[in-house]
Amino acid sequence: DGGITQSPKYLFRKEGQNVTLSCEQNLNHDAMYWYRQDPGQGLRLIYYSQIVNDFQKGDIAEGYSVSREKKESFPLTVTSAQKNPTAFYLCATSAIPDFNTEAFFGQGTRLTVV
Amino acid sequence: AQKITQTQPGMFVQEKEAVTLDCTYDTSDPSYGLFWYKQPSSGEMIFLIYQGSYDQQNATEGRYSLNFQKARKSANLVISASQLGDSAMYFCAMREDSGGSNYKLTFGKGTLLTVNP
């Protein structure tokens, strides 16, 4: 099936630990994005990548890191430097990075740090 | 400043009636796209409808239509004949051309729509 796979769906981590969220796509899309969603805040952009081996910081990149070694994969690491990591994380892709192209989203990963 | 403003945190509508969800945006780019997404309680984001800044006609997709008023910078979503399954969060979003180098999608804070039987 074509689509975007985020895993795991639920993730629990202890405070101070780094954790990596997976995002894989088989849509052959060039652009990939990571968003964070908090209640009442809408979606905020963490990082995005328009091409393999290149990525840019979004609006709230502090405490996060990414890599784009393959077109299909864009993992997000939530580091211990992120002050409030508990949130719902959404990965998205676009066929091309263009202003008139919609983004498609994965099912999301709900991260809880205890 | 907010790029996308959704002023209705919550809306209620009776089943089979129409409802309008408001969205205003702020950009100085002549080229931009406006999108609406639906997020049910399960969390996935479902693309509903797109309106381009150069489109002369309002976009329509089934029961969804977009009331695009460019001069007022508004892009309201109209859902006709509401169904119980329309109960969800709705997000307005925008992509700007920004000189061809930055196509990030910026979201509003959303409107929670509840359809009553």
mmCIF file with all atom_site columns, C-alpha atoms in Angstrom:
data_model
loop_
_atom_site.group_PDB
_atom_site.id
_atom_site.type_symbol
_atom_site.label_atom_id
_atom_site.label_alt_id
_atom_site.label_comp_id
_atom_site.label_asym_id
_atom_site.label_entity_id
_atom_site.label_seq_id
_atom_site.pdbx_PDB_ins_code
_atom_site.Cartn_x
_atom_site.Cartn_y
_atom_site.Cartn_z
_atom_site.occupancy
_atom_site.B_iso_or_equiv
_atom_site.pdbx_formal_charge
_atom_site.auth_seq_id
_atom_site.auth_comp_id
_atom_site.auth_asym_id
_atom_site.auth_atom_id
_atom_site.pdbx_PDB_model_num
ATOM 1   C CA . ASP A 1 1   ? 0.000   0.000  0.000   1.00 0.00 ? 1   ASP A CA 1
ATOM 2   C CA . GLY A 1 2   ? 1.222   3.517  -0.747  1.00 0.00 ? 2   GLY A CA 1
ATOM 3   C CA . GLY A 1 3   ? 1.419   5.893  2.115   1.00 0.00 ? 3   GLY A CA 1
ATOM 4   C CA . ILE A 1 4   ? 3.221   7.333  5.063   1.00 0.00 ? 4   ILE A CA 1
ATOM 5   C CA . THR A 1 5   ? 4.062   5.148  8.038   1.00 0.00 ? 5   THR A CA 1
ATOM 6   C CA . GLN A 1 6   ? 4.846   6.576  11.418  1.00 0.00 ? 6   GLN A CA 1
ATOM 7   C CA . SER A 1 7   ? 5.945   4.312  14.176  1.00 0.00 ? 7   SER A CA 1
ATOM 8   C CA . PRO A 1 8   ? 5.293   3.688  16.922  1.00 0.00 ? 8   PRO A CA 1
ATOM 9   C CA . LYS A 1 9   ? 1.785   5.056  17.440  1.00 0.00 ? 9   LYS A CA 1
ATOM 10  C CA . TYR A 1 10  ? 2.377   5.541  21.177  1.00 0.00 ? 10  TYR A CA 1
ATOM 11  C CA . LEU A 1 11  ? 5.747   6.082  22.813  1.00 0.00 ? 11  LEU A CA 1
ATOM 12  C CA . PHE A 1 12  ? 6.654   6.465  26.449  1.00 0.00 ? 12  PHE A CA 1
ATOM 13  C CA . ARG A 1 13  ? 10.075  7.639  27.568  1.00 0.00 ? 13  ARG A CA 1
ATOM 14  C CA . LYS A 1 14  ? 11.727  8.704  30.755  1.00 0.00 ? 14  LYS A CA 1
ATOM 15  C CA . GLU A 1 15  ? 12.786  12.278 31.155  1.00 0.00 ? 15  GLU A CA 1
ATOM 16  C CA . GLY A 1 16  ? 16.349  12.895 29.969  1.00 0.00 ? 16  GLY A CA 1
ATOM 17  C CA . GLN A 1 17  ? 16.350  10.149 27.343  1.00 0.00 ? 17  GLN A CA 1
ATOM 18  C CA . ASN A 1 18  ? 16.655  10.769 23.634  1.00 0.00 ? 18  ASN A CA 1
ATOM 19  C CA . VAL A 1 19  ? 13.993  9.144  21.492  1.00 0.00 ? 19  VAL A CA 1
ATOM 20  C CA . THR A 1 20  ? 13.690  8.700  17.722  1.00 0.00 ? 20  THR A CA 1
ATOM 21  C CA . LEU A 1 21  ? 10.384  8.787  15.862  1.00 0.00 ? 21  LEU A CA 1
ATOM 22  C CA . SER A 1 22  ? 10.216  6.989  12.551  1.00 0.00 ? 22  SER A CA 1
ATOM 23  C CA . CYS A 1 23  ? 8.637   8.285  9.342   1.00 0.00 ? 23  CYS A CA 1
ATOM 24  C CA . GLU A 1 24  ? 8.762   6.238  6.156   1.00 0.00 ? 24  GLU A CA 1
ATOM 25  C CA . GLN A 1 25  ? 7.020   6.965  2.848   1.00 0.00 ? 25  GLN A CA 1
ATOM 26  C CA . ASN A 1 26  ? 6.632   5.029  -0.386  1.00 0.00 ? 26  ASN A CA 1
ATOM 27  C CA . LEU A 1 27  ? 4.927   7.807  -2.312  1.00 0.00 ? 27  LEU A CA 1
ATOM 28  C CA . ASN A 1 28  ? 8.204   8.899  -3.963  1.00 0.00 ? 28  ASN A CA 1
ATOM 29  C CA . HIS A 1 29  ? 7.631   12.395 -2.602  1.00 0.00 ? 29  HIS A CA 1
ATOM 30  C CA . ASP A 1 30  ? 10.529  14.825 -2.510  1.00 0.00 ? 30  ASP A CA 1
ATOM 31  C CA . ALA A 1 31  ? 9.520   16.914 0.480   1.00 0.00 ? 31  ALA A CA 1
ATOM 32  C CA . MET A 1 32  ? 9.042   15.695 4.046   1.00 0.00 ? 32  MET A CA 1
ATOM 33  C CA . TYR A 1 33  ? 8.009   17.569 7.176   1.00 0.00 ? 33  TYR A CA 1
ATOM 34  C CA . TRP A 1 34  ? 7.728   17.103 10.914  1.00 0.00 ? 34  TRP A CA 1
ATOM 35  C CA . TYR A 1 35  ? 5.027   18.888 12.893  1.00 0.00 ? 35  TYR A CA 1
ATOM 36  C CA . ARG A 1 36  ? 4.257   19.017 16.560  1.00 0.00 ? 36  ARG A CA 1
ATOM 37  C CA . GLN A 1 37  ? 0.693   19.372 17.819  1.00 0.00 ? 37  GLN A CA 1
ATOM 38  C CA . ASP A 1 38  ? -0.264  20.510 21.306  1.00 0.00 ? 38  ASP A CA 1
ATOM 39  C CA . PRO A 1 39  ? -3.855  21.028 22.471  1.00 0.00 ? 39  PRO A CA 1
ATOM 40  C CA . GLY A 1 40  ? -5.136  24.417 21.317  1.00 0.00 ? 40  GLY A CA 1
ATOM 41  C CA . GLN A 1 41  ? -1.939  25.211 19.419  1.00 0.00 ? 41  GLN A CA 1
ATOM 42  C CA . GLY A 1 42  ? -2.590  23.813 15.976  1.00 0.00 ? 42  GLY A CA 1
ATOM 43  C CA . LEU A 1 43  ? 0.412   22.331 14.146  1.00 0.00 ? 43  LEU A CA 1
ATOM 44  C CA . ARG A 1 44  ? 3.868   23.822 14.416  1.00 0.00 ? 44  ARG A CA 1
ATOM 45  C CA . LEU A 1 45  ? 6.704   23.010 12.039  1.00 0.00 ? 45  LEU A CA 1
ATOM 46  C CA . ILE A 1 46  ? 9.807   21.432 13.555  1.00 0.00 ? 46  ILE A CA 1
ATOM 47  C CA . TYR A 1 47  ? 11.969  20.529 10.533  1.00 0.00 ? 47  TYR A CA 1
ATOM 48  C CA . TYR A 1 48  ? 11.490  20.031 6.832   1.00 0.00 ? 48  TYR A CA 1
ATOM 49  C CA . SER A 1 49  ? 13.466  18.560 3.961   1.00 0.00 ? 49  SER A CA 1
ATOM 50  C CA . GLN A 1 50  ? 12.977  19.289 0.283   1.00 0.00 ? 50  GLN A CA 1
ATOM 51  C CA . ILE A 1 51  ? 15.664  16.920 -0.977  1.00 0.00 ? 51  ILE A CA 1
ATOM 52  C CA . VAL A 1 52  ? 17.832  14.060 0.238   1.00 0.00 ? 52  VAL A CA 1
ATOM 53  C CA . ASN A 1 53  ? 20.777  15.097 2.416   1.00 0.00 ? 53  ASN A CA 1
ATOM 54  C CA . ASP A 1 54  ? 19.315  18.541 2.998   1.00 0.00 ? 54  ASP A CA 1
ATOM 55  C CA . PHE A 1 55  ? 16.936  19.858 5.667   1.00 0.00 ? 55  PHE A CA 1
ATOM 56  C CA . GLN A 1 56  ? 15.966  23.159 7.268   1.00 0.00 ? 56  GLN A CA 1
ATOM 57  C CA . LYS A 1 57  ? 14.807  24.231 10.688  1.00 0.00 ? 57  LYS A CA 1
ATOM 58  C CA . GLY A 1 58  ? 11.172  25.105 11.124  1.00 0.00 ? 58  GLY A CA 1
ATOM 59  C CA . ASP A 1 59  ? 9.633   27.345 13.753  1.00 0.00 ? 59  ASP A CA 1
ATOM 60  C CA . ILE A 1 60  ? 10.384  25.195 16.814  1.00 0.00 ? 60  ILE A CA 1
ATOM 61  C CA . ALA A 1 61  ? 13.551  23.206 16.000  1.00 0.00 ? 61  ALA A CA 1
ATOM 62  C CA . GLU A 1 62  ? 15.291  23.611 19.369  1.00 0.00 ? 62  GLU A CA 1
ATOM 63  C CA . GLY A 1 63  ? 15.745  20.277 21.100  1.00 0.00 ? 63  GLY A CA 1
ATOM 64  C CA . TYR A 1 64  ? 15.106  18.254 17.944  1.00 0.00 ? 64  TYR A CA 1
ATOM 65  C CA . SER A 1 65  ? 17.311  16.766 15.235  1.00 0.00 ? 65  SER A CA 1
ATOM 66  C CA . VAL A 1 66  ? 16.616  15.047 11.901  1.00 0.00 ? 66  VAL A CA 1
ATOM 67  C CA . SER A 1 67  ? 18.391  13.287 9.063   1.00 0.00 ? 67  SER A CA 1
ATOM 68  C CA . ARG A 1 68  ? 17.458  12.647 5.424   1.00 0.00 ? 68  ARG A CA 1
ATOM 69  C CA . GLU A 1 69  ? 19.839  9.998  4.157   1.00 0.00 ? 69  GLU A CA 1
ATOM 70  C CA . LYS A 1 70  ? 17.219  8.320  1.988   1.00 0.00 ? 70  LYS A CA 1
ATOM 71  C CA . LYS A 1 71  ? 14.305  9.764  0.061   1.00 0.00 ? 71  LYS A CA 1
ATOM 72  C CA . GLU A 1 72  ? 11.909  7.417  1.836   1.00 0.00 ? 72  GLU A CA 1
ATOM 73  C CA . SER A 1 73  ? 12.918  8.172  5.404   1.00 0.00 ? 73  SER A CA 1
ATOM 74  C CA . PHE A 1 74  ? 12.939  11.243 7.650   1.00 0.00 ? 74  PHE A CA 1
ATOM 75  C CA . PRO A 1 75  ? 13.463  10.250 11.303  1.00 0.00 ? 75  PRO A CA 1
ATOM 76  C CA . LEU A 1 76  ? 13.041  12.784 14.095  1.00 0.00 ? 76  LEU A CA 1
ATOM 77  C CA . THR A 1 77  ? 15.069  12.607 17.302  1.00 0.00 ? 77  THR A CA 1
ATOM 78  C CA . VAL A 1 78  ? 13.670  14.294 20.361  1.00 0.00 ? 78  VAL A CA 1
ATOM 79  C CA . THR A 1 79  ? 16.671  15.074 22.517  1.00 0.00 ? 79  THR A CA 1
ATOM 80  C CA . SER A 1 80  ? 16.944  15.648 26.236  1.00 0.00 ? 80  SER A CA 1
ATOM 81  C CA . ALA A 1 81  ? 17.359  19.350 25.452  1.00 0.00 ? 81  ALA A CA 1
ATOM 82  C CA . GLN A 1 82  ? 13.697  19.601 24.467  1.00 0.00 ? 82  GLN A CA 1
ATOM 83  C CA . LYS A 1 83  ? 12.042  21.159 27.523  1.00 0.00 ? 83  LYS A CA 1
ATOM 84  C CA . ASN A 1 84  ? 8.513   19.847 27.031  1.00 0.00 ? 84  ASN A CA 1
ATOM 85  C CA . PRO A 1 85  ? 8.562   16.911 24.614  1.00 0.00 ? 85  PRO A CA 1
ATOM 86  C CA . THR A 1 86  ? 5.165   15.402 25.437  1.00 0.00 ? 86  THR A CA 1
ATOM 87  C CA . ALA A 1 87  ? 3.047   16.015 22.333  1.00 0.00 ? 87  ALA A CA 1
ATOM 88  C CA . PHE A 1 88  ? 1.511   14.514 19.216  1.00 0.00 ? 88  PHE A CA 1
ATOM 89  C CA . TYR A 1 89  ? 4.010   14.364 16.339  1.00 0.00 ? 89  TYR A CA 1
ATOM 90  C CA . LEU A 1 90  ? 2.925   14.289 12.723  1.00 0.00 ? 90  LEU A CA 1
ATOM 91  C CA . CYS A 1 91  ? 5.045   13.533 9.677   1.00 0.00 ? 91  CYS A CA 1
ATOM 92  C CA . ALA A 1 92  ? 3.947   14.847 6.277   1.00 0.00 ? 92  ALA A CA 1
ATOM 93  C CA . THR A 1 93  ? 5.099   14.643 2.672   1.00 0.00 ? 93  THR A CA 1
ATOM 94  C CA . SER A 1 94  ? 4.539   16.569 -0.563  1.00 0.00 ? 94  SER A CA 1
ATOM 95  C CA . ALA A 1 95  ? 5.185   15.366 -4.088  1.00 0.00 ? 95  ALA A CA 1
ATOM 96  C CA . ILE A 1 96  ? 7.218   18.459 -4.779  1.00 0.00 ? 96  ILE A CA 1
ATOM 97  C CA . PRO A 1 97  ? 7.985   21.451 -2.589  1.00 0.00 ? 97  PRO A CA 1
ATOM 98  C CA . ASP A 1 98  ? 5.626   23.915 -4.226  1.00 0.00 ? 98  ASP A CA 1
ATOM 99  C CA . PHE A 1 99  ? 3.043   26.401 -2.999  1.00 0.00 ? 99  PHE A CA 1
ATOM 100 C CA . ASN A 1 100 ? 0.134   24.666 -4.711  1.00 0.00 ? 100 ASN A CA 1
ATOM 101 C CA . THR A 1 101 ? 0.817   21.085 -3.650  1.00 0.00 ? 101 THR A CA 1
ATOM 102 C CA . GLU A 1 102 ? -1.037  19.531 -0.762  1.00 0.00 ? 102 GLU A CA 1
ATOM 103 C CA . ALA A 1 103 ? 0.716   17.682 2.023   1.00 0.00 ? 103 ALA A CA 1
ATOM 104 C CA . PHE A 1 104 ? -0.204  14.151 3.070   1.00 0.00 ? 104 PHE A CA 1
ATOM 105 C CA . PHE A 1 105 ? 0.112   13.082 6.670   1.00 0.00 ? 105 PHE A CA 1
ATOM 106 C CA . GLY A 1 106 ? 0.980   9.949  8.586   1.00 0.00 ? 106 GLY A CA 1
ATOM 107 C CA . GLN A 1 107 ? -1.100  8.635  11.482  1.00 0.00 ? 107 GLN A CA 1
ATOM 108 C CA . GLY A 1 108 ? 1.042   10.389 14.069  1.00 0.00 ? 108 GLY A CA 1
ATOM 109 C CA . THR A 1 109 ? 3.061   9.352  17.114  1.00 0.00 ? 109 THR A CA 1
ATOM 110 C CA . ARG A 1 110 ? 1.899   10.322 20.571  1.00 0.00 ? 110 ARG A CA 1
ATOM 111 C CA . LEU A 1 111 ? 4.963   10.814 22.765  1.00 0.00 ? 111 LEU A CA 1
ATOM 112 C CA . THR A 1 112 ? 4.654   10.909 26.529  1.00 0.00 ? 112 THR A CA 1
ATOM 113 C CA . VAL A 1 113 ? 7.664   11.685 28.663  1.00 0.00 ? 113 VAL A CA 1
ATOM 114 C CA . VAL A 1 114 ? 7.385   10.692 32.310  1.00 0.00 ? 114 VAL A CA 1
ATOM 115 C CA . ALA B 2 1   ? 1.917   38.102 13.605  1.00 0.00 ? 1   ALA B CA 1
ATOM 116 C CA . GLN B 2 2   ? -0.386  35.180 12.947  1.00 0.00 ? 2   GLN B CA 1
ATOM 117 C CA . LYS B 2 3   ? -0.223  33.983 9.365   1.00 0.00 ? 3   LYS B CA 1
ATOM 118 C CA . ILE B 2 4   ? -3.462  32.008 9.654   1.00 0.00 ? 4   ILE B CA 1
ATOM 119 C CA . THR B 2 5   ? -6.276  33.009 11.977  1.00 0.00 ? 5   THR B CA 1
ATOM 120 C CA . GLN B 2 6   ? -9.237  30.836 12.824  1.00 0.00 ? 6   GLN B CA 1
ATOM 121 C CA . THR B 2 7   ? -11.434 32.819 15.187  1.00 0.00 ? 7   THR B CA 1
ATOM 122 C CA . GLN B 2 8   ? -13.911 30.070 16.073  1.00 0.00 ? 8   GLN B CA 1
ATOM 123 C CA . PRO B 2 9   ? -12.491 27.643 18.643  1.00 0.00 ? 9   PRO B CA 1
ATOM 124 C CA . GLY B 2 10  ? -15.716 25.641 18.468  1.00 0.00 ? 10  GLY B CA 1
ATOM 125 C CA . MET B 2 11  ? -18.817 25.458 16.303  1.00 0.00 ? 11  MET B CA 1
ATOM 126 C CA . PHE B 2 12  ? -22.074 23.533 16.538  1.00 0.00 ? 12  PHE B CA 1
ATOM 127 C CA . VAL B 2 13  ? -24.370 22.623 13.663  1.00 0.00 ? 13  VAL B CA 1
ATOM 128 C CA . GLN B 2 14  ? -27.478 20.512 13.278  1.00 0.00 ? 14  GLN B CA 1
ATOM 129 C CA . GLU B 2 15  ? -27.271 17.472 11.064  1.00 0.00 ? 15  GLU B CA 1
ATOM 130 C CA . LYS B 2 16  ? -28.194 18.240 7.425   1.00 0.00 ? 16  LYS B CA 1
ATOM 131 C CA . GLU B 2 17  ? -27.574 21.969 7.830   1.00 0.00 ? 17  GLU B CA 1
ATOM 132 C CA . ALA B 2 18  ? -24.723 23.945 6.281   1.00 0.00 ? 18  ALA B CA 1
ATOM 133 C CA . VAL B 2 19  ? -21.892 25.445 8.326   1.00 0.00 ? 19  VAL B CA 1
ATOM 134 C CA . THR B 2 20  ? -19.150 27.962 7.571   1.00 0.00 ? 20  THR B CA 1
ATOM 135 C CA . LEU B 2 21  ? -15.749 27.780 9.233   1.00 0.00 ? 21  LEU B CA 1
ATOM 136 C CA . ASP B 2 22  ? -13.795 31.023 9.103   1.00 0.00 ? 22  ASP B CA 1
ATOM 137 C CA . CYS B 2 23  ? -10.184 31.498 8.076   1.00 0.00 ? 23  CYS B CA 1
ATOM 138 C CA . THR B 2 24  ? -8.234  34.672 7.417   1.00 0.00 ? 24  THR B CA 1
ATOM 139 C CA . TYR B 2 25  ? -4.625  34.781 6.308   1.00 0.00 ? 25  TYR B CA 1
ATOM 140 C CA . ASP B 2 26  ? -1.751  37.195 6.090   1.00 0.00 ? 26  ASP B CA 1
ATOM 141 C CA . THR B 2 27  ? 0.808   37.199 3.303   1.00 0.00 ? 27  THR B CA 1
ATOM 142 C CA . SER B 2 28  ? 2.574   39.620 0.997   1.00 0.00 ? 28  SER B CA 1
ATOM 143 C CA . ASP B 2 29  ? 3.398   36.933 -1.550  1.00 0.00 ? 29  ASP B CA 1
ATOM 144 C CA . PRO B 2 30  ? 1.337   37.060 -4.757  1.00 0.00 ? 30  PRO B CA 1
ATOM 145 C CA . SER B 2 31  ? 1.637   33.273 -5.101  1.00 0.00 ? 31  SER B CA 1
ATOM 146 C CA . TYR B 2 32  ? 0.205   31.129 -2.351  1.00 0.00 ? 32  TYR B CA 1
ATOM 147 C CA . GLY B 2 33  ? -2.042  28.188 -1.749  1.00 0.00 ? 33  GLY B CA 1
ATOM 148 C CA . LEU B 2 34  ? -4.739  27.728 0.874   1.00 0.00 ? 34  LEU B CA 1
ATOM 149 C CA . PHE B 2 35  ? -5.691  24.317 2.236   1.00 0.00 ? 35  PHE B CA 1
ATOM 150 C CA . TRP B 2 36  ? -8.261  22.870 4.593   1.00 0.00 ? 36  TRP B CA 1
ATOM 151 C CA . TYR B 2 37  ? -7.665  19.703 6.582   1.00 0.00 ? 37  TYR B CA 1
ATOM 152 C CA . LYS B 2 38  ? -9.952  17.626 8.790   1.00 0.00 ? 38  LYS B CA 1
ATOM 153 C CA . GLN B 2 39  ? -8.629  15.899 11.893  1.00 0.00 ? 39  GLN B CA 1
ATOM 154 C CA . PRO B 2 40  ? -10.972 13.319 13.481  1.00 0.00 ? 40  PRO B CA 1
ATOM 155 C CA . SER B 2 41  ? -10.399 12.203 17.048  1.00 0.00 ? 41  SER B CA 1
ATOM 156 C CA . SER B 2 42  ? -8.131  9.416  15.784  1.00 0.00 ? 42  SER B CA 1
ATOM 157 C CA . GLY B 2 43  ? -5.548  12.058 14.879  1.00 0.00 ? 43  GLY B CA 1
ATOM 158 C CA . GLU B 2 44  ? -4.900  11.639 11.182  1.00 0.00 ? 44  GLU B CA 1
ATOM 159 C CA . MET B 2 45  ? -4.984  14.758 9.003   1.00 0.00 ? 45  MET B CA 1
ATOM 160 C CA . ILE B 2 46  ? -7.245  14.458 5.983   1.00 0.00 ? 46  ILE B CA 1
ATOM 161 C CA . PHE B 2 47  ? -6.845  16.873 3.081   1.00 0.00 ? 47  PHE B CA 1
ATOM 162 C CA . LEU B 2 48  ? -10.191 18.377 2.058   1.00 0.00 ? 48  LEU B CA 1
ATOM 163 C CA . ILE B 2 49  ? -9.796  21.207 -0.421  1.00 0.00 ? 49  ILE B CA 1
ATOM 164 C CA . TYR B 2 50  ? -7.291  23.561 -2.046  1.00 0.00 ? 50  TYR B CA 1
ATOM 165 C CA . GLN B 2 51  ? -7.544  27.135 -3.367  1.00 0.00 ? 51  GLN B CA 1
ATOM 166 C CA . GLY B 2 52  ? -4.743  28.797 -5.304  1.00 0.00 ? 52  GLY B CA 1
ATOM 167 C CA . SER B 2 53  ? -4.151  32.535 -5.129  1.00 0.00 ? 53  SER B CA 1
ATOM 168 C CA . TYR B 2 54  ? -4.593  32.856 -8.894  1.00 0.00 ? 54  TYR B CA 1
ATOM 169 C CA . ASP B 2 55  ? -7.732  30.763 -9.119  1.00 0.00 ? 55  ASP B CA 1
ATOM 170 C CA . GLN B 2 56  ? -10.646 32.790 -10.426 1.00 0.00 ? 56  GLN B CA 1
ATOM 171 C CA . GLN B 2 57  ? -13.342 30.469 -9.129  1.00 0.00 ? 57  GLN B CA 1
ATOM 172 C CA . ASN B 2 58  ? -14.019 29.155 -5.667  1.00 0.00 ? 58  ASN B CA 1
ATOM 173 C CA . ALA B 2 59  ? -12.876 25.568 -5.151  1.00 0.00 ? 59  ALA B CA 1
ATOM 174 C CA . THR B 2 60  ? -15.441 22.826 -4.569  1.00 0.00 ? 60  THR B CA 1
ATOM 175 C CA . GLU B 2 61  ? -15.039 19.173 -3.599  1.00 0.00 ? 61  GLU B CA 1
ATOM 176 C CA . GLY B 2 62  ? -18.289 17.330 -3.028  1.00 0.00 ? 62  GLY B CA 1
ATOM 177 C CA . ARG B 2 63  ? -19.957 18.815 0.064   1.00 0.00 ? 63  ARG B CA 1
ATOM 178 C CA . TYR B 2 64  ? -16.987 21.109 0.691   1.00 0.00 ? 64  TYR B CA 1
ATOM 179 C CA . SER B 2 65  ? -16.578 24.505 -0.896  1.00 0.00 ? 65  SER B CA 1
ATOM 180 C CA . LEU B 2 66  ? -14.192 27.324 -0.228  1.00 0.00 ? 66  LEU B CA 1
ATOM 181 C CA . ASN B 2 67  ? -15.451 30.896 -0.111  1.00 0.00 ? 67  ASN B CA 1
ATOM 182 C CA . PHE B 2 68  ? -12.325 32.712 -1.301  1.00 0.00 ? 68  PHE B CA 1
ATOM 183 C CA . GLN B 2 69  ? -12.325 36.492 -0.908  1.00 0.00 ? 69  GLN B CA 1
ATOM 184 C CA . LYS B 2 70  ? -8.848  37.564 -1.938  1.00 0.00 ? 70  LYS B CA 1
ATOM 185 C CA . ALA B 2 71  ? -9.168  41.264 -1.150  1.00 0.00 ? 71  ALA B CA 1
ATOM 186 C CA . ARG B 2 72  ? -10.335 40.456 2.357   1.00 0.00 ? 72  ARG B CA 1
ATOM 187 C CA . LYS B 2 73  ? -7.728  37.668 2.677   1.00 0.00 ? 73  LYS B CA 1
ATOM 188 C CA . SER B 2 74  ? -10.302 35.159 3.767   1.00 0.00 ? 74  SER B CA 1
ATOM 189 C CA . ALA B 2 75  ? -10.775 31.520 2.795   1.00 0.00 ? 75  ALA B CA 1
ATOM 190 C CA . ASN B 2 76  ? -13.805 30.186 4.616   1.00 0.00 ? 76  ASN B CA 1
ATOM 191 C CA . LEU B 2 77  ? -14.765 26.522 4.391   1.00 0.00 ? 77  LEU B CA 1
ATOM 192 C CA . VAL B 2 78  ? -18.424 25.757 3.777   1.00 0.00 ? 78  VAL B CA 1
ATOM 193 C CA . ILE B 2 79  ? -19.719 22.283 4.557   1.00 0.00 ? 79  ILE B CA 1
ATOM 194 C CA . SER B 2 80  ? -23.155 21.605 3.140   1.00 0.00 ? 80  SER B CA 1
ATOM 195 C CA . ALA B 2 81  ? -25.621 19.024 4.463   1.00 0.00 ? 81  ALA B CA 1
ATOM 196 C CA . SER B 2 82  ? -23.617 18.273 7.607   1.00 0.00 ? 82  SER B CA 1
ATOM 197 C CA . GLN B 2 83  ? -23.278 14.668 8.697   1.00 0.00 ? 83  GLN B CA 1
ATOM 198 C CA . LEU B 2 84  ? -22.452 13.220 12.103  1.00 0.00 ? 84  LEU B CA 1
ATOM 199 C CA . GLY B 2 85  ? -19.131 12.044 10.677  1.00 0.00 ? 85  GLY B CA 1
ATOM 200 C CA . ASP B 2 86  ? -18.148 15.653 10.010  1.00 0.00 ? 86  ASP B CA 1
ATOM 201 C CA . SER B 2 87  ? -17.561 16.153 13.724  1.00 0.00 ? 87  SER B CA 1
ATOM 202 C CA . ALA B 2 88  ? -13.815 16.838 13.941  1.00 0.00 ? 88  ALA B CA 1
ATOM 203 C CA . MET B 2 89  ? -11.147 19.527 14.170  1.00 0.00 ? 89  MET B CA 1
ATOM 204 C CA . TYR B 2 90  ? -10.737 21.579 11.015  1.00 0.00 ? 90  TYR B CA 1
ATOM 205 C CA . PHE B 2 91  ? -7.529  23.354 10.149  1.00 0.00 ? 91  PHE B CA 1
ATOM 206 C CA . CYS B 2 92  ? -6.882  26.067 7.619   1.00 0.00 ? 92  CYS B CA 1
ATOM 207 C CA . ALA B 2 93  ? -3.335  26.194 6.231   1.00 0.00 ? 93  ALA B CA 1
ATOM 208 C CA . MET B 2 94  ? -1.285  28.233 3.783   1.00 0.00 ? 94  MET B CA 1
ATOM 209 C CA . ARG B 2 95  ? 1.781   27.748 1.637   1.00 0.00 ? 95  ARG B CA 1
ATOM 210 C CA . GLU B 2 96  ? 3.603   30.807 0.319   1.00 0.00 ? 96  GLU B CA 1
ATOM 211 C CA . ASP B 2 97  ? 5.931   30.962 -2.662  1.00 0.00 ? 97  ASP B CA 1
ATOM 212 C CA . SER B 2 98  ? 8.532   32.980 -0.713  1.00 0.00 ? 98  SER B CA 1
ATOM 213 C CA . GLY B 2 99  ? 10.832  33.376 -3.706  1.00 0.00 ? 99  GLY B CA 1
ATOM 214 C CA . GLY B 2 100 ? 10.758  29.693 -4.522  1.00 0.00 ? 100 GLY B CA 1
ATOM 215 C CA . SER B 2 101 ? 12.822  28.527 -1.577  1.00 0.00 ? 101 SER B CA 1
ATOM 216 C CA . ASN B 2 102 ? 10.481  27.897 1.296   1.00 0.00 ? 102 ASN B CA 1
ATOM 217 C CA . TYR B 2 103 ? 7.243   26.013 0.903   1.00 0.00 ? 103 TYR B CA 1
ATOM 218 C CA . LYS B 2 104 ? 6.389   25.197 4.459   1.00 0.00 ? 104 LYS B CA 1
ATOM 219 C CA . LEU B 2 105 ? 2.752   24.731 5.334   1.00 0.00 ? 105 LEU B CA 1
ATOM 220 C CA . THR B 2 106 ? 1.574   27.072 8.104   1.00 0.00 ? 106 THR B CA 1
ATOM 221 C CA . PHE B 2 107 ? -1.519  26.099 10.089  1.00 0.00 ? 107 PHE B CA 1
ATOM 222 C CA . GLY B 2 108 ? -4.147  27.940 12.055  1.00 0.00 ? 108 GLY B CA 1
ATOM 223 C CA . LYS B 2 109 ? -5.155  26.777 15.530  1.00 0.00 ? 109 LYS B CA 1
ATOM 224 C CA . GLY B 2 110 ? -8.217  24.971 14.294  1.00 0.00 ? 110 GLY B CA 1
ATOM 225 C CA . THR B 2 111 ? -11.971 24.903 14.832  1.00 0.00 ? 111 THR B CA 1
ATOM 226 C CA . LEU B 2 112 ? -13.701 22.024 16.598  1.00 0.00 ? 112 LEU B CA 1
ATOM 227 C CA . LEU B 2 113 ? -16.933 21.249 14.761  1.00 0.00 ? 113 LEU B CA 1
ATOM 228 C CA . THR B 2 114 ? -19.656 19.275 16.485  1.00 0.00 ? 114 THR B CA 1
ATOM 229 C CA . VAL B 2 115 ? -22.607 18.017 14.444  1.00 0.00 ? 115 VAL B CA 1
ATOM 230 C CA . ASN B 2 116 ? -25.721 17.399 16.515  1.00 0.00 ? 116 ASN B CA 1
ATOM 231 C CA . PRO B 2 117 ? -28.342 14.810 15.520  1.00 0.00 ? 117 PRO B CA 1
#
